[in-house]
mmCIF file of C-alpha atoms in Angstrom:
data_model
loop_
_atom_site.group_PDB
_atom_site.id
_atom_site.type_symbol
_atom_site.label_atom_id
_atom_site.label_comp_id
_atom_site.label_asym_id
_atom_site.label_seq_id
_atom_site.Cartn_x
_atom_site.Cartn_y
_atom_site.Cartn_z
ATOM 1 C CA MET A 64 61.671 32.488 -7.528
ATOM 2 C CA LEU A 65 64.367 30.263 -9.406
ATOM 3 C CA SER A 66 67.814 32.001 -8.691
ATOM 4 C CA SER A 67 69.853 29.643 -11.120
ATOM 5 C CA LYS A 68 71.485 31.440 -14.080
ATOM 6 C CA VAL A 69 69.481 30.578 -17.280
ATOM 7 C CA TYR A 70 70.943 31.584 -20.787
ATOM 8 C CA LEU A 71 68.678 32.323 -23.687
ATOM 9 C CA TYR A 72 70.347 28.721 -25.524
ATOM 10 C CA VAL A 73 68.810 26.689 -22.655
ATOM 11 C CA ILE A 74 65.247 27.978 -23.628
ATOM 12 C CA ALA A 75 65.936 26.979 -26.985
ATOM 13 C CA LEU A 76 66.932 23.456 -25.801
ATOM 14 C CA ILE A 77 63.359 23.530 -23.520
ATOM 15 C CA LEU A 78 61.614 24.035 -26.736
ATOM 16 C CA ILE A 79 63.320 21.400 -28.773
ATOM 17 C CA LEU A 80 63.302 18.970 -26.166
ATOM 18 C CA ALA A 81 59.714 19.138 -25.438
ATOM 19 C CA SER A 82 58.997 18.043 -28.801
ATOM 20 C CA CYS A 83 61.378 15.144 -29.381
ATOM 21 C CA VAL A 84 59.077 12.499 -30.442
ATOM 22 C CA SER A 85 58.892 11.023 -33.824
ATOM 23 C CA GLU A 86 55.969 12.460 -36.364
ATOM 24 C CA SER A 87 54.784 8.843 -36.095
ATOM 25 C CA LYS A 88 54.076 9.121 -32.396
ATOM 26 C CA LEU A 89 52.813 12.518 -32.647
ATOM 27 C CA ILE A 90 49.489 12.797 -29.912
ATOM 28 C CA ARG A 91 47.409 15.645 -29.387
ATOM 29 C CA ASP A 92 48.431 15.814 -26.248
ATOM 30 C CA GLN A 93 52.008 17.357 -27.074
ATOM 31 C CA PRO A 94 52.554 20.448 -25.650
ATOM 32 C CA ASN A 95 51.673 23.575 -27.453
ATOM 33 C CA ILE A 96 54.466 26.216 -27.082
ATOM 34 C CA LEU A 97 53.779 29.905 -26.973
ATOM 35 C CA LEU A 98 57.054 32.402 -26.539
ATOM 36 C CA ILE A 99 56.129 36.165 -25.704
ATOM 37 C CA MET A 100 58.636 38.154 -25.780
ATOM 38 C CA ALA A 101 58.691 42.052 -24.870
ATOM 39 C CA ASP A 102 60.945 44.421 -26.196
ATOM 40 C CA ASP A 103 63.158 46.757 -23.882
ATOM 41 C CA LEU A 104 61.161 45.603 -21.008
ATOM 42 C CA GLY A 105 63.116 46.248 -17.576
ATOM 43 C CA PHE A 106 63.677 43.915 -15.079
ATOM 44 C CA SER A 107 61.236 45.473 -12.484
ATOM 45 C CA ASP A 108 58.811 46.854 -14.946
ATOM 46 C CA ILE A 109 55.615 44.309 -14.522
ATOM 47 C CA GLY A 110 53.763 43.770 -11.517
ATOM 48 C CA CYS A 111 55.241 40.086 -10.352
ATOM 49 C CA TYR A 112 58.631 41.725 -10.493
ATOM 50 C CA GLY A 113 57.932 44.808 -8.806
ATOM 51 C CA SER A 114 56.039 47.344 -10.841
ATOM 52 C CA GLU A 115 53.142 49.313 -9.968
ATOM 53 C CA ILE A 116 52.225 48.854 -13.855
ATOM 54 C CA LYS A 117 48.774 46.811 -14.046
ATOM 55 C CA THR A 118 49.997 43.467 -15.767
ATOM 56 C CA PRO A 119 46.953 41.198 -14.286
ATOM 57 C CA ASN A 120 47.514 38.668 -16.889
ATOM 58 C CA LEU A 121 51.311 38.165 -16.610
ATOM 59 C CA ASP A 122 51.070 38.101 -12.756
ATOM 60 C CA LEU A 123 48.328 35.389 -12.759
ATOM 61 C CA LEU A 124 50.973 33.509 -15.090
ATOM 62 C CA ALA A 125 53.611 33.862 -12.569
ATOM 63 C CA SER A 126 51.289 33.110 -9.653
ATOM 64 C CA GLN A 127 50.277 29.798 -11.409
ATOM 65 C CA GLY A 128 53.841 28.854 -12.829
ATOM 66 C CA VAL A 129 57.847 29.428 -12.080
ATOM 67 C CA CYS A 130 59.527 33.014 -12.499
ATOM 68 C CA PHE A 131 63.041 33.263 -12.619
ATOM 69 C CA SER A 132 64.951 36.055 -10.785
ATOM 70 C CA GLN A 133 68.492 35.580 -12.605
ATOM 71 C CA PHE A 134 67.814 35.314 -16.069
ATOM 72 C CA TYR A 135 70.220 36.478 -18.612
ATOM 73 C CA ASN A 136 69.945 37.701 -22.492
ATOM 74 C CA ALA A 137 72.841 38.549 -24.797
ATOM 75 C CA ALA A 138 71.939 42.559 -23.581
ATOM 76 C CA ARG A 139 70.555 43.743 -26.887
ATOM 77 C CA CYS A 140 67.578 42.862 -29.218
ATOM 78 C CA CYS A 141 69.240 41.433 -32.595
ATOM 79 C CA PRO A 142 71.926 38.888 -30.509
ATOM 80 C CA THR A 143 69.274 38.188 -27.986
ATOM 81 C CA ARG A 144 66.305 37.073 -30.833
ATOM 82 C CA ALA A 145 69.296 35.208 -32.932
ATOM 83 C CA SER A 146 70.222 33.215 -29.959
ATOM 84 C CA LEU A 147 66.896 32.334 -28.730
ATOM 85 C CA LEU A 148 65.791 31.186 -32.267
ATOM 86 C CA THR A 149 68.530 28.808 -32.879
ATOM 87 C CA GLY A 150 69.679 27.906 -29.573
ATOM 88 C CA LEU A 151 73.413 29.366 -30.535
ATOM 89 C CA TYR A 152 75.822 32.240 -29.667
ATOM 90 C CA PRO A 153 74.898 35.163 -31.666
ATOM 91 C CA HIS A 154 78.236 35.536 -33.340
ATOM 92 C CA GLN A 155 77.868 31.398 -34.707
ATOM 93 C CA VAL A 156 74.826 32.330 -36.440
ATOM 94 C CA GLY A 157 76.004 35.987 -38.092
ATOM 95 C CA MET A 158 74.368 38.029 -35.093
ATOM 96 C CA GLY A 159 77.260 39.412 -33.180
ATOM 97 C CA SER A 160 75.968 43.019 -33.509
ATOM 98 C CA MET A 161 72.821 44.694 -34.975
ATOM 99 C CA VAL A 162 70.927 43.575 -38.346
ATOM 100 C CA VAL A 163 72.233 44.690 -41.621
ATOM 101 C CA HIS A 164 69.227 47.211 -43.075
ATOM 102 C CA SER A 165 67.576 46.011 -46.206
ATOM 103 C CA GLY A 166 69.426 48.489 -48.396
ATOM 104 C CA GLY A 167 73.074 47.235 -47.056
ATOM 105 C CA SER A 168 75.299 44.496 -46.663
ATOM 106 C CA ARG A 169 78.507 42.865 -45.114
ATOM 107 C CA PRO A 170 80.788 40.466 -45.233
ATOM 108 C CA LYS A 171 79.649 36.892 -44.480
ATOM 109 C CA GLY A 172 81.007 35.853 -40.876
ATOM 110 C CA PRO A 173 79.972 36.848 -37.083
ATOM 111 C CA TYR A 174 78.733 40.324 -37.838
ATOM 112 C CA GLN A 175 77.497 39.925 -41.098
ATOM 113 C CA GLY A 176 73.571 41.070 -39.942
ATOM 114 C CA TYR A 177 71.146 38.243 -40.536
ATOM 115 C CA LEU A 178 70.752 34.525 -39.476
ATOM 116 C CA ARG A 179 73.140 32.109 -41.424
ATOM 117 C CA SER A 180 71.211 29.189 -43.262
ATOM 118 C CA ASP A 181 74.240 27.049 -43.621
ATOM 119 C CA SER A 182 75.184 26.111 -40.193
ATOM 120 C CA CYS A 183 71.924 26.368 -37.785
ATOM 121 C CA ARG A 184 68.367 26.131 -37.979
ATOM 122 C CA THR A 185 65.581 28.019 -35.809
ATOM 123 C CA ILE A 186 63.223 26.438 -33.483
ATOM 124 C CA ALA A 187 60.667 26.559 -36.059
ATOM 125 C CA GLU A 188 62.442 24.669 -38.586
ATOM 126 C CA LEU A 189 63.139 22.120 -35.911
ATOM 127 C CA LEU A 190 59.666 21.567 -34.736
ATOM 128 C CA LYS A 191 58.337 21.277 -38.229
ATOM 129 C CA THR A 192 60.420 18.415 -38.075
ATOM 130 C CA VAL A 193 58.463 16.499 -35.203
ATOM 131 C CA GLY A 194 54.794 17.604 -36.220
ATOM 132 C CA TYR A 195 54.589 21.316 -35.394
ATOM 133 C CA LYS A 196 52.751 23.948 -36.971
ATOM 134 C CA CYS A 197 54.923 27.221 -36.561
ATOM 135 C CA TYR A 198 53.337 30.672 -36.528
ATOM 136 C CA MET A 199 54.853 33.981 -35.636
ATOM 137 C CA SER A 200 53.482 37.611 -35.201
ATOM 138 C CA GLY A 201 55.588 40.677 -34.467
ATOM 139 C CA LYS A 202 59.194 42.092 -34.462
ATOM 140 C CA TRP A 203 61.500 39.693 -36.123
ATOM 141 C CA HIS A 204 64.827 41.796 -36.685
ATOM 142 C CA VAL A 205 67.207 38.850 -37.231
ATOM 143 C CA GLY A 206 67.101 39.136 -41.190
ATOM 144 C CA GLU A 207 65.704 42.241 -43.342
ATOM 145 C CA HIS A 208 66.193 40.757 -47.000
ATOM 146 C CA SER A 209 63.842 38.685 -48.050
ATOM 147 C CA ASP A 210 65.288 35.435 -48.159
ATOM 148 C CA HIS A 211 65.910 35.776 -44.729
ATOM 149 C CA TRP A 212 62.186 36.350 -43.606
ATOM 150 C CA PRO A 213 60.332 34.166 -41.175
ATOM 151 C CA GLU A 214 58.550 32.019 -43.788
ATOM 152 C CA GLU A 215 61.880 30.913 -45.095
ATOM 153 C CA ARG A 216 63.142 29.903 -41.624
ATOM 154 C CA GLY A 217 60.466 27.099 -40.640
ATOM 155 C CA PHE A 218 57.359 29.449 -39.943
ATOM 156 C CA ASP A 219 53.978 28.469 -41.651
ATOM 157 C CA ASP A 220 52.243 32.088 -41.068
ATOM 158 C CA TYR A 221 54.017 35.537 -40.303
ATOM 159 C CA TRP A 222 52.642 39.006 -40.013
ATOM 160 C CA GLY A 223 54.647 41.483 -38.635
ATOM 161 C CA LEU A 224 57.993 44.268 -38.336
ATOM 162 C CA ILE A 225 60.990 42.638 -40.429
ATOM 163 C CA SER A 226 63.010 45.885 -38.964
ATOM 164 C CA GLY A 227 63.693 47.539 -35.364
ATOM 165 C CA ALA A 228 62.301 50.442 -33.911
ATOM 166 C CA SER A 229 59.044 51.407 -35.863
ATOM 167 C CA SER A 230 56.105 54.145 -34.804
ATOM 168 C CA TYR A 231 52.949 52.339 -33.443
ATOM 169 C CA TRP A 232 50.437 53.932 -35.618
ATOM 170 C CA GLU A 233 52.163 53.913 -38.920
ATOM 171 C CA LEU A 234 55.142 53.291 -41.133
ATOM 172 C CA ILE A 235 57.071 56.307 -41.475
ATOM 173 C CA LYS A 236 58.730 56.889 -44.714
ATOM 174 C CA ASP A 237 60.864 59.968 -44.442
ATOM 175 C CA GLN A 238 63.640 58.338 -42.530
ATOM 176 C CA PRO A 239 67.097 57.069 -43.407
ATOM 177 C CA ARG A 240 66.386 53.153 -42.669
ATOM 178 C CA ASP A 241 63.414 51.928 -44.569
ATOM 179 C CA ARG A 242 60.712 49.834 -41.939
ATOM 180 C CA VAL A 243 59.563 46.753 -43.657
ATOM 181 C CA MET A 244 56.415 45.063 -42.387
ATOM 182 C CA VAL A 245 55.296 41.628 -43.978
ATOM 183 C CA LYS A 246 52.156 39.344 -44.145
ATOM 184 C CA ASN A 247 52.877 35.790 -46.010
ATOM 185 C CA ASN A 248 56.100 36.767 -47.324
ATOM 186 C CA GLN A 249 54.590 39.789 -49.017
ATOM 187 C CA ARG A 250 55.543 43.325 -47.854
ATOM 188 C CA TRP A 251 52.410 44.588 -45.889
ATOM 189 C CA GLU A 252 51.389 48.201 -44.760
ATOM 190 C CA PRO A 253 49.035 49.206 -42.196
ATOM 191 C CA PRO A 254 45.988 50.984 -42.805
ATOM 192 C CA SER A 255 46.137 55.467 -42.407
ATOM 193 C CA GLU A 256 43.566 54.660 -39.439
ATOM 194 C CA GLY A 257 42.639 52.330 -37.236
ATOM 195 C CA PHE A 258 46.233 50.511 -36.578
ATOM 196 C CA TYR A 259 48.353 49.863 -33.054
ATOM 197 C CA MET A 260 51.352 47.891 -33.517
ATOM 198 C CA THR A 261 50.671 46.278 -29.749
ATOM 199 C CA ASP A 262 46.962 45.405 -30.782
ATOM 200 C CA ALA A 263 47.703 44.463 -34.403
ATOM 201 C CA THR A 264 50.449 41.745 -32.732
ATOM 202 C CA THR A 265 47.833 40.280 -30.417
ATOM 203 C CA ASP A 266 45.046 40.220 -33.166
ATOM 204 C CA ASN A 267 47.402 38.442 -35.844
ATOM 205 C CA THR A 268 48.179 36.053 -33.273
ATOM 206 C CA ILE A 269 44.791 35.278 -32.508
ATOM 207 C CA GLU A 270 43.769 35.028 -36.221
ATOM 208 C CA GLN A 271 46.705 32.391 -36.720
ATOM 209 C CA LEU A 272 45.521 30.260 -33.770
ATOM 210 C CA GLU A 273 41.610 30.840 -34.221
ATOM 211 C CA GLN A 274 42.521 29.399 -37.910
ATOM 212 C CA HIS A 275 44.917 26.612 -36.480
ATOM 213 C CA PHE A 276 42.196 25.385 -33.848
ATOM 214 C CA SER A 277 39.273 25.574 -36.709
ATOM 215 C CA SER A 278 41.298 23.496 -39.510
ATOM 216 C CA THR A 279 42.567 19.979 -39.856
ATOM 217 C CA GLU A 280 45.850 20.669 -38.465
ATOM 218 C CA SER A 281 44.215 21.337 -34.935
ATOM 219 C CA LEU A 282 45.283 17.797 -34.296
ATOM 220 C CA LYS A 283 48.964 18.789 -34.219
ATOM 221 C CA PRO A 284 50.555 20.888 -31.414
ATOM 222 C CA PHE A 285 51.503 24.636 -32.423
ATOM 223 C CA PHE A 286 54.577 26.858 -31.747
ATOM 224 C CA SER A 287 53.640 30.528 -31.518
ATOM 225 C CA TYR A 288 55.904 32.866 -31.319
ATOM 226 C CA VAL A 289 54.533 36.177 -30.343
ATOM 227 C CA ALA A 290 57.450 39.309 -30.227
ATOM 228 C CA TYR A 291 55.991 42.257 -29.558
ATOM 229 C CA THR A 292 57.414 45.743 -30.067
ATOM 230 C CA ALA A 293 56.187 47.161 -26.728
ATOM 231 C CA PRO A 294 57.919 49.075 -24.922
ATOM 232 C CA HIS A 295 60.226 49.897 -26.974
ATOM 233 C CA TRP A 296 60.618 53.381 -28.290
ATOM 234 C CA PRO A 297 59.079 55.284 -29.435
ATOM 235 C CA LEU A 298 56.533 56.167 -26.848
ATOM 236 C CA HIS A 299 53.203 55.736 -28.383
ATOM 237 C CA ALA A 300 49.703 54.989 -26.433
ATOM 238 C CA PHE A 301 46.323 54.772 -26.381
ATOM 239 C CA PRO A 302 44.831 58.088 -24.366
ATOM 240 C CA GLU A 303 42.625 55.638 -22.191
ATOM 241 C CA ASP A 304 45.602 53.616 -21.506
ATOM 242 C CA ILE A 305 47.820 56.865 -20.570
ATOM 243 C CA GLU A 306 44.727 58.073 -18.240
ATOM 244 C CA LYS A 307 45.464 55.106 -15.851
ATOM 245 C CA TYR A 308 48.635 56.626 -14.854
ATOM 246 C CA LYS A 309 47.997 59.964 -14.891
ATOM 247 C CA ASN A 310 49.890 61.872 -11.748
ATOM 248 C CA GLN A 311 51.381 58.537 -10.613
ATOM 249 C CA TYR A 312 54.926 59.251 -11.622
ATOM 250 C CA GLN A 313 55.282 62.782 -9.816
ATOM 251 C CA ILE A 314 56.996 60.824 -6.946
ATOM 252 C CA GLY A 315 59.949 61.014 -9.408
ATOM 253 C CA TRP A 316 62.500 58.414 -10.288
ATOM 254 C CA ASP A 317 64.499 58.264 -7.194
ATOM 255 C CA SER A 318 61.244 57.139 -4.963
ATOM 256 C CA LEU A 319 59.980 54.799 -7.832
ATOM 257 C CA ARG A 320 62.986 52.779 -7.670
ATOM 258 C CA ILE A 321 62.444 52.444 -3.686
ATOM 259 C CA LEU A 322 58.694 51.837 -4.037
ATOM 260 C CA ARG A 323 59.564 48.696 -6.389
ATOM 261 C CA TYR A 324 62.736 47.719 -4.522
ATOM 262 C CA GLU A 325 60.585 47.167 -1.607
ATOM 263 C CA LYS A 326 57.802 45.736 -3.508
ATOM 264 C CA GLN A 327 60.566 43.018 -4.517
ATOM 265 C CA ARG A 328 61.398 42.555 -1.065
ATOM 266 C CA GLN A 329 57.815 41.770 -0.140
ATOM 267 C CA LEU A 330 57.551 39.559 -3.183
ATOM 268 C CA ALA A 331 60.739 37.566 -1.858
ATOM 269 C CA LEU A 332 62.086 37.574 -5.402
ATOM 270 C CA PHE A 333 65.400 37.301 -4.635
ATOM 271 C CA ASN A 334 67.536 35.183 -2.072
ATOM 272 C CA PRO A 335 69.472 37.017 -0.397
ATOM 273 C CA MET A 336 68.013 40.532 -1.544
ATOM 274 C CA PRO A 337 70.628 42.151 -3.055
ATOM 275 C CA ALA A 338 71.360 46.180 -2.755
ATOM 276 C CA LEU A 339 69.737 48.995 -4.063
ATOM 277 C CA THR A 340 72.080 50.256 -6.695
ATOM 278 C CA GLN A 341 72.913 54.033 -6.803
ATOM 279 C CA ARG A 342 71.994 56.448 -9.464
ATOM 280 C CA THR A 343 74.391 56.612 -12.153
ATOM 281 C CA LYS A 344 76.435 60.342 -12.298
ATOM 282 C CA ASN A 345 74.180 61.327 -15.320
ATOM 283 C CA ILE A 346 70.935 61.005 -13.368
ATOM 284 C CA PRO A 347 70.162 64.252 -11.368
ATOM 285 C CA PRO A 348 67.762 63.473 -8.161
ATOM 286 C CA TRP A 349 64.407 64.036 -9.080
ATOM 287 C CA SER A 350 64.175 67.079 -6.370
ATOM 288 C CA SER A 351 66.459 69.178 -8.424
ATOM 289 C CA ILE A 352 64.115 68.860 -11.671
ATOM 290 C CA GLN A 353 62.553 71.866 -12.871
ATOM 291 C CA ASN A 354 60.469 70.732 -15.457
ATOM 292 C CA GLN A 355 58.808 67.338 -13.989
ATOM 293 C CA GLN A 356 55.739 66.988 -16.482
ATOM 294 C CA PHE A 357 58.597 66.617 -19.346
ATOM 295 C CA TRP A 358 59.471 63.654 -17.454
ATOM 296 C CA THR A 359 56.432 62.273 -15.830
ATOM 297 C CA LYS A 360 54.430 62.323 -18.861
ATOM 298 C CA ARG A 361 56.866 59.846 -20.999
ATOM 299 C CA MET A 362 56.620 57.512 -17.701
ATOM 300 C CA GLU A 363 53.058 57.483 -18.159
ATOM 301 C CA VAL A 364 53.075 56.708 -21.723
ATOM 302 C CA TYR A 365 55.637 53.852 -21.160
ATOM 303 C CA ALA A 366 53.505 52.432 -18.364
ATOM 304 C CA ALA A 367 50.377 52.356 -20.764
ATOM 305 C CA MET A 368 52.627 50.675 -23.609
ATOM 306 C CA ILE A 369 53.141 47.838 -21.071
ATOM 307 C CA ASP A 370 49.272 47.814 -19.730
ATOM 308 C CA ARG A 371 48.347 47.445 -23.520
ATOM 309 C CA MET A 372 50.444 44.606 -23.964
ATOM 310 C CA ASP A 373 49.481 42.366 -21.026
ATOM 311 C CA GLN A 374 45.696 43.365 -21.938
ATOM 312 C CA GLY A 375 46.807 41.221 -25.380
ATOM 313 C CA ILE A 376 48.125 38.619 -23.527
ATOM 314 C CA GLY A 377 45.117 38.201 -21.704
ATOM 315 C CA GLN A 378 43.191 37.829 -25.055
ATOM 316 C CA ILE A 379 45.814 35.138 -26.031
ATOM 317 C CA ILE A 380 45.176 33.332 -22.828
ATOM 318 C CA ASP A 381 41.500 33.541 -23.033
ATOM 319 C CA LEU A 382 41.615 31.748 -26.345
ATOM 320 C CA LEU A 383 43.572 29.240 -25.144
ATOM 321 C CA ARG A 384 41.024 28.491 -22.567
ATOM 322 C CA ARG A 385 38.353 28.665 -24.230
ATOM 323 C CA LYS A 386 39.706 26.084 -26.770
ATOM 324 C CA ASP A 387 40.395 24.029 -23.602
ATOM 325 C CA GLN A 388 44.388 24.157 -24.629
ATOM 326 C CA LEU A 389 45.779 26.393 -21.491
ATOM 327 C CA ASN A 390 46.528 23.361 -19.633
ATOM 328 C CA ASN A 391 48.550 22.028 -22.381
ATOM 329 C CA THR A 392 50.370 25.070 -23.776
ATOM 330 C CA LEU A 393 54.139 25.644 -22.443
ATOM 331 C CA ILE A 394 53.707 29.520 -22.272
ATOM 332 C CA LEU A 395 57.354 31.582 -21.797
ATOM 333 C CA PHE A 396 57.367 35.240 -21.346
ATOM 334 C CA LEU A 397 60.770 37.151 -21.266
ATOM 335 C CA SER A 398 62.583 40.604 -22.636
ATOM 336 C CA ASP A 399 65.114 40.760 -24.832
ATOM 337 C CA ASN A 400 67.418 42.927 -22.661
ATOM 338 C CA GLY A 401 67.013 45.759 -20.127
ATOM 339 C CA GLY A 402 65.441 49.244 -20.080
ATOM 340 C CA CYS A 403 66.719 51.348 -22.563
ATOM 341 C CA ALA A 404 68.453 54.764 -21.511
ATOM 342 C CA GLU A 405 69.096 55.742 -25.374
ATOM 343 C CA GLU A 406 68.185 59.638 -26.375
ATOM 344 C CA ILE A 407 66.717 59.656 -29.765
ATOM 345 C CA THR A 408 66.200 63.235 -30.831
ATOM 346 C CA GLY A 409 68.867 62.915 -33.358
ATOM 347 C CA ARG A 410 66.466 60.887 -35.585
ATOM 348 C CA GLN A 411 64.483 64.192 -35.538
ATOM 349 C CA LEU A 412 61.302 62.499 -36.102
ATOM 350 C CA HIS A 413 59.467 63.824 -33.546
ATOM 351 C CA ASP A 414 56.875 66.551 -34.291
ATOM 352 C CA SER A 415 57.196 69.009 -30.834
ATOM 353 C CA THR A 416 53.365 70.443 -31.538
ATOM 354 C CA THR A 417 51.916 66.453 -30.799
ATOM 355 C CA ALA A 418 51.517 65.083 -27.679
ATOM 356 C CA ILE A 419 53.734 62.735 -26.187
ATOM 357 C CA GLY A 420 52.276 59.101 -27.146
ATOM 358 C CA SER A 421 50.283 60.203 -30.015
ATOM 359 C CA LYS A 422 50.729 59.829 -33.984
ATOM 360 C CA GLY A 423 53.694 62.439 -34.945
ATOM 361 C CA SER A 424 55.504 62.212 -31.724
ATOM 362 C CA TYR A 425 58.494 60.339 -31.426
ATOM 363 C CA VAL A 426 60.250 60.167 -28.169
ATOM 364 C CA ALA A 427 61.889 57.881 -25.632
ATOM 365 C CA TYR A 428 61.434 57.689 -21.759
ATOM 366 C CA ARG A 429 65.561 58.173 -21.270
ATOM 367 C CA GLU A 430 68.038 57.402 -18.674
ATOM 368 C CA PRO A 431 66.516 58.260 -15.254
ATOM 369 C CA TRP A 432 63.451 56.265 -16.209
ATOM 370 C CA ALA A 433 65.618 53.520 -17.435
ATOM 371 C CA ASN A 434 67.207 53.391 -14.058
ATOM 372 C CA ALA A 435 63.851 52.593 -12.516
ATOM 373 C CA SER A 436 62.560 49.980 -15.316
ATOM 374 C CA ASN A 437 65.853 48.299 -14.251
ATOM 375 C CA THR A 438 65.387 47.914 -10.362
ATOM 376 C CA PRO A 439 67.535 46.971 -8.420
ATOM 377 C CA PHE A 440 70.520 46.948 -10.765
ATOM 378 C CA ARG A 441 73.119 49.119 -12.661
ATOM 379 C CA TYR A 442 73.342 49.970 -16.322
ATOM 380 C CA TYR A 443 71.090 49.498 -19.137
ATOM 381 C CA LYS A 444 70.203 47.509 -22.667
ATOM 382 C CA GLN A 445 73.502 47.266 -24.619
ATOM 383 C CA TRP A 446 75.743 47.167 -21.285
ATOM 384 C CA THR A 447 76.499 43.744 -19.661
ATOM 385 C CA HIS A 448 75.813 44.855 -16.231
ATOM 386 C CA GLU A 449 73.010 43.206 -14.853
ATOM 387 C CA GLY A 450 70.834 45.892 -15.901
ATOM 388 C CA GLY A 451 71.220 44.928 -19.412
ATOM 389 C CA ILE A 452 71.299 41.637 -19.512
ATOM 390 C CA ARG A 453 69.234 40.489 -16.581
ATOM 391 C CA THR A 454 65.275 40.336 -17.259
ATOM 392 C CA PRO A 455 62.108 38.748 -16.212
ATOM 393 C CA LEU A 456 61.455 34.951 -17.420
ATOM 394 C CA ILE A 457 57.812 33.540 -16.550
ATOM 395 C CA LEU A 458 57.158 29.811 -17.524
ATOM 396 C CA HIS A 459 53.868 28.698 -17.088
ATOM 397 C CA TYR A 460 52.641 25.091 -17.896
ATOM 398 C CA PRO A 461 49.823 23.265 -15.690
ATOM 399 C CA ASN A 462 50.305 19.945 -17.232
ATOM 400 C CA GLY A 463 53.938 20.124 -16.568
ATOM 401 C CA ASN A 464 53.284 20.321 -12.940
ATOM 402 C CA LEU A 465 55.666 23.202 -12.627
ATOM 403 C CA LYS A 466 55.668 24.735 -9.099
ATOM 404 C CA LYS A 467 56.657 28.168 -8.028
ATOM 405 C CA ASN A 468 59.356 27.682 -5.252
ATOM 406 C CA SER A 469 58.534 29.761 -2.177
#
């Protein structure tokens, strides 16, 4: 594992430097770039970082590439995404806090709530100048008004969720803030049946890349930004994925943290191994919990959401392999911040008659499980403690001769 401190603007620099040749010198062997972002994924939530959750595709990338054990972000989704896209600090580009929703406005400046256009360019805008085709699927969250959408910031094709948290099964209408989805710069709404946000993000990525490979643009390298909403609340997953984790979390959050910590030790994830932090005062010991099923179901669904995302990543990898482009693609996987401790009952979007995970439910897994997600660190998303700002980073690039440190 690499343990040097790396900040998001360095990742932007890596992507830019990877393509710093003039377009006249563009050759087919220039690296493609696949940037995969998870949403609110905790430090220990994938197998190669200590988890029991089934993530074979990410684990394979890690085993053949480079893992970082001390990688940092901006502690919250919008500022992190702004830094990642621009290579600058979030306040410099107008995203010092959360995005301004589609019906609102704020004074221009560090907290305006959308990416500035006068003093920064996105990775996509820069890569296009050296011949890259740029695609995006998934969560944008750095500008909800139409003149701040992805295709206005350098992406050649976009499908996804412009807004923040949303149901995975539908766009809920009766909530204070409108949720906006877009395809090709036009508002888009999911079908009433057969839609699941994670699968749709995977499917649209594959569609974009299939079209790229089958067109005259295939001579150009691509930059694909895949921004999953998983595993951000609300907890929504397919029954068959939830079933994989049935009864697995009856051990409770205390034992789960210990198991993940011991796996991290076995993986030699850290050097030296940090101490396992204590539960915060708000978290009761698992042994004192009366209605344990209330809690275990939430973690089962959360695990299923990560499992499904990994399945989708596997499909994208398979496409690159079939097209003989896997070795020449720089793949980066990261999370925008640590696990999230938020309680969302105040949104009043949960139908208590529906099962957690199904359409109509709207819950989070809350602080006790977020504490387990961020093993071995303290606190969560929004905090600048390690649990909020320290997350996985995997780099995979066979042609780049990346080697995993022992």
